[in-house]
Amino acid sequence: MATIAGKAFEKYFYDFSLYDKYFKQYIKSRGQYVMLRHVAFVMVGVNLLIDVNFPFNPPFPTI
């Protein structure tokens, strides 16, 4: 499982075929594409953490 995850992350972080095929006409530089891709990766992770943990319905009384 770790090998599969490692290969997936390696493909995600080092494969630029999507940029070369589709996004080259919309995004000026490869660096900007990498930046946008990493921001999207982080935001998906943050939103996933928020969605998994809420709604928070504790068994004890809160204000």
N, C-alpha and C. Protein backbone atom coordinates (compact mmCIF):
# COMPACT_ATOMS: atom_id res chain seq x y z
N MET A 1 0.82 -1.20 0.00
CA MET A 1 0.00 0.00 0.00
C MET A 1 0.86 1.26 0.00
N ALA A 2 1.94 1.22 0.77
CA ALA A 2 2.84 2.38 0.81
C ALA A 2 3.49 2.62 -0.55
N THR A 3 3.78 1.54 -1.27
CA THR A 3 4.39 1.68 -2.59
C THR A 3 3.41 2.35 -3.56
N ILE A 4 2.16 1.95 -3.50
CA ILE A 4 1.15 2.54 -4.37
C ILE A 4 0.97 4.02 -4.05
N ALA A 5 0.90 4.34 -2.76
CA ALA A 5 0.76 5.75 -2.36
C ALA A 5 1.98 6.55 -2.78
N GLY A 6 3.16 5.97 -2.64
CA GLY A 6 4.39 6.65 -3.05
C GLY A 6 4.42 6.93 -4.54
N LYS A 7 4.00 5.95 -5.33
CA LYS A 7 3.97 6.14 -6.78
C LYS A 7 2.93 7.18 -7.18
N ALA A 8 1.78 7.19 -6.50
CA ALA A 8 0.74 8.17 -6.80
C ALA A 8 1.22 9.58 -6.48
N PHE A 9 1.88 9.76 -5.33
CA PHE A 9 2.40 11.08 -4.98
C PHE A 9 3.50 11.50 -5.94
N GLU A 10 4.35 10.55 -6.33
CA GLU A 10 5.42 10.88 -7.28
C GLU A 10 4.84 11.32 -8.62
N LYS A 11 3.81 10.61 -9.08
CA LYS A 11 3.17 11.00 -10.34
C LYS A 11 2.51 12.37 -10.19
N TYR A 12 1.87 12.61 -9.05
CA TYR A 12 1.19 13.89 -8.84
C TYR A 12 2.18 15.05 -8.81
N PHE A 13 3.30 14.88 -8.12
CA PHE A 13 4.22 15.99 -7.93
C PHE A 13 5.22 16.17 -9.07
N TYR A 14 5.46 15.14 -9.88
CA TYR A 14 6.49 15.25 -10.91
C TYR A 14 5.99 15.05 -12.33
N ASP A 15 4.71 14.75 -12.50
CA ASP A 15 4.17 14.52 -13.84
C ASP A 15 3.48 15.79 -14.33
N PHE A 16 3.95 16.32 -15.45
CA PHE A 16 3.39 17.56 -15.99
C PHE A 16 2.64 17.32 -17.29
N SER A 17 2.18 16.10 -17.53
CA SER A 17 1.51 15.81 -18.79
C SER A 17 0.18 16.55 -18.91
N LEU A 18 -0.54 16.74 -17.80
CA LEU A 18 -1.78 17.51 -17.87
C LEU A 18 -1.52 18.95 -18.26
N TYR A 19 -0.43 19.50 -17.73
CA TYR A 19 -0.08 20.87 -18.11
C TYR A 19 0.26 20.94 -19.59
N ASP A 20 1.07 19.99 -20.05
CA ASP A 20 1.49 20.02 -21.45
C ASP A 20 0.32 19.81 -22.41
N LYS A 21 -0.69 19.01 -22.01
CA LYS A 21 -1.82 18.72 -22.89
C LYS A 21 -2.91 19.78 -22.83
N TYR A 22 -3.32 20.14 -21.61
CA TYR A 22 -4.54 20.93 -21.47
C TYR A 22 -4.33 22.35 -20.94
N PHE A 23 -3.52 22.50 -19.91
CA PHE A 23 -3.46 23.77 -19.20
C PHE A 23 -2.45 24.76 -19.75
N LYS A 24 -1.64 24.34 -20.71
CA LYS A 24 -0.60 25.22 -21.25
C LYS A 24 -1.19 26.47 -21.90
N GLN A 25 -2.36 26.33 -22.49
CA GLN A 25 -2.97 27.48 -23.16
C GLN A 25 -3.62 28.45 -22.17
N TYR A 26 -3.89 28.00 -20.93
CA TYR A 26 -4.55 28.85 -19.95
C TYR A 26 -3.58 29.42 -18.91
N ILE A 27 -2.56 28.66 -18.55
CA ILE A 27 -1.61 29.06 -17.52
C ILE A 27 -0.28 29.33 -18.19
N LYS A 28 0.29 30.50 -17.90
CA LYS A 28 1.47 30.95 -18.64
C LYS A 28 2.73 30.14 -18.37
N SER A 29 2.98 29.79 -17.11
CA SER A 29 4.24 29.11 -16.80
C SER A 29 3.98 27.82 -16.03
N ARG A 30 4.94 26.93 -16.11
CA ARG A 30 4.84 25.66 -15.40
C ARG A 30 4.91 25.88 -13.90
N GLY A 31 5.69 26.87 -13.46
CA GLY A 31 5.78 27.18 -12.03
C GLY A 31 4.45 27.63 -11.46
N GLN A 32 3.72 28.42 -12.22
CA GLN A 32 2.40 28.86 -11.79
C GLN A 32 1.44 27.67 -11.72
N TYR A 33 1.55 26.76 -12.66
CA TYR A 33 0.73 25.55 -12.64
C TYR A 33 1.02 24.72 -11.40
N VAL A 34 2.31 24.56 -11.07
CA VAL A 34 2.69 23.79 -9.88
C VAL A 34 2.14 24.46 -8.63
N MET A 35 2.25 25.78 -8.56
CA MET A 35 1.74 26.53 -7.41
C MET A 35 0.24 26.33 -7.25
N LEU A 36 -0.51 26.47 -8.33
CA LEU A 36 -1.96 26.29 -8.26
C LEU A 36 -2.34 24.86 -7.89
N ARG A 37 -1.58 23.91 -8.39
CA ARG A 37 -1.86 22.51 -8.07
C ARG A 37 -1.61 22.22 -6.60
N HIS A 38 -0.53 22.78 -6.04
CA HIS A 38 -0.25 22.57 -4.63
C HIS A 38 -1.27 23.27 -3.74
N VAL A 39 -1.69 24.46 -4.13
CA VAL A 39 -2.73 25.16 -3.36
C VAL A 39 -4.03 24.35 -3.38
N ALA A 40 -4.38 23.81 -4.52
CA ALA A 40 -5.59 22.98 -4.61
C ALA A 40 -5.46 21.74 -3.75
N PHE A 41 -4.28 21.12 -3.73
CA PHE A 41 -4.03 19.94 -2.92
C PHE A 41 -4.23 20.26 -1.43
N VAL A 42 -3.67 21.37 -0.98
CA VAL A 42 -3.79 21.76 0.42
C VAL A 42 -5.24 22.10 0.77
N MET A 43 -5.93 22.81 -0.11
CA MET A 43 -7.30 23.19 0.19
C MET A 43 -8.24 21.98 0.22
N VAL A 44 -8.01 21.01 -0.63
CA VAL A 44 -8.82 19.79 -0.57
C VAL A 44 -8.58 19.09 0.76
N GLY A 45 -7.33 19.04 1.21
CA GLY A 45 -7.03 18.43 2.51
C GLY A 45 -7.67 19.16 3.66
N VAL A 46 -7.61 20.50 3.65
CA VAL A 46 -8.22 21.29 4.72
C VAL A 46 -9.73 21.09 4.73
N ASN A 47 -10.34 21.15 3.57
CA ASN A 47 -11.80 20.96 3.50
C ASN A 47 -12.20 19.55 3.92
N LEU A 48 -11.39 18.57 3.60
CA LEU A 48 -11.68 17.20 4.02
C LEU A 48 -11.62 17.09 5.54
N LEU A 49 -10.61 17.70 6.16
CA LEU A 49 -10.51 17.68 7.62
C LEU A 49 -11.72 18.36 8.26
N ILE A 50 -12.15 19.47 7.70
CA ILE A 50 -13.32 20.17 8.25
C ILE A 50 -14.58 19.34 8.07
N ASP A 51 -14.77 18.76 6.91
CA ASP A 51 -15.99 17.99 6.64
C ASP A 51 -16.08 16.73 7.48
N VAL A 52 -14.94 16.11 7.75
CA VAL A 52 -14.95 14.87 8.53
C VAL A 52 -15.27 15.16 9.99
N ASN A 53 -14.77 16.27 10.53
CA ASN A 53 -14.91 16.55 11.96
C ASN A 53 -16.18 17.30 12.33
N PHE A 54 -16.92 17.83 11.39
CA PHE A 54 -18.14 18.57 11.72
C PHE A 54 -19.30 17.94 11.00
N PRO A 55 -20.51 17.98 11.51
CA PRO A 55 -20.92 18.71 12.69
C PRO A 55 -20.44 18.03 13.97
N PHE A 56 -20.05 18.84 14.92
CA PHE A 56 -19.55 18.35 16.20
C PHE A 56 -20.70 18.33 17.19
N ASN A 57 -21.17 17.15 17.53
CA ASN A 57 -22.27 16.99 18.47
C ASN A 57 -21.76 16.25 19.70
N PRO A 58 -21.24 16.99 20.67
CA PRO A 58 -20.66 16.33 21.84
C PRO A 58 -21.74 15.79 22.78
N PRO A 59 -21.40 14.76 23.55
CA PRO A 59 -22.37 14.20 24.50
C PRO A 59 -22.50 15.05 25.77
N PHE A 60 -21.71 16.10 25.88
CA PHE A 60 -21.75 16.96 27.07
C PHE A 60 -22.32 18.32 26.67
N PRO A 61 -22.89 19.05 27.63
CA PRO A 61 -23.49 20.35 27.30
C PRO A 61 -22.43 21.40 26.96
N THR A 62 -22.73 22.19 25.96
CA THR A 62 -21.85 23.30 25.58
C THR A 62 -22.66 24.58 25.55
N ILE A 63 -21.98 25.69 25.43
CA ILE A 63 -22.67 26.98 25.42
C ILE A 63 -23.35 27.17 24.07
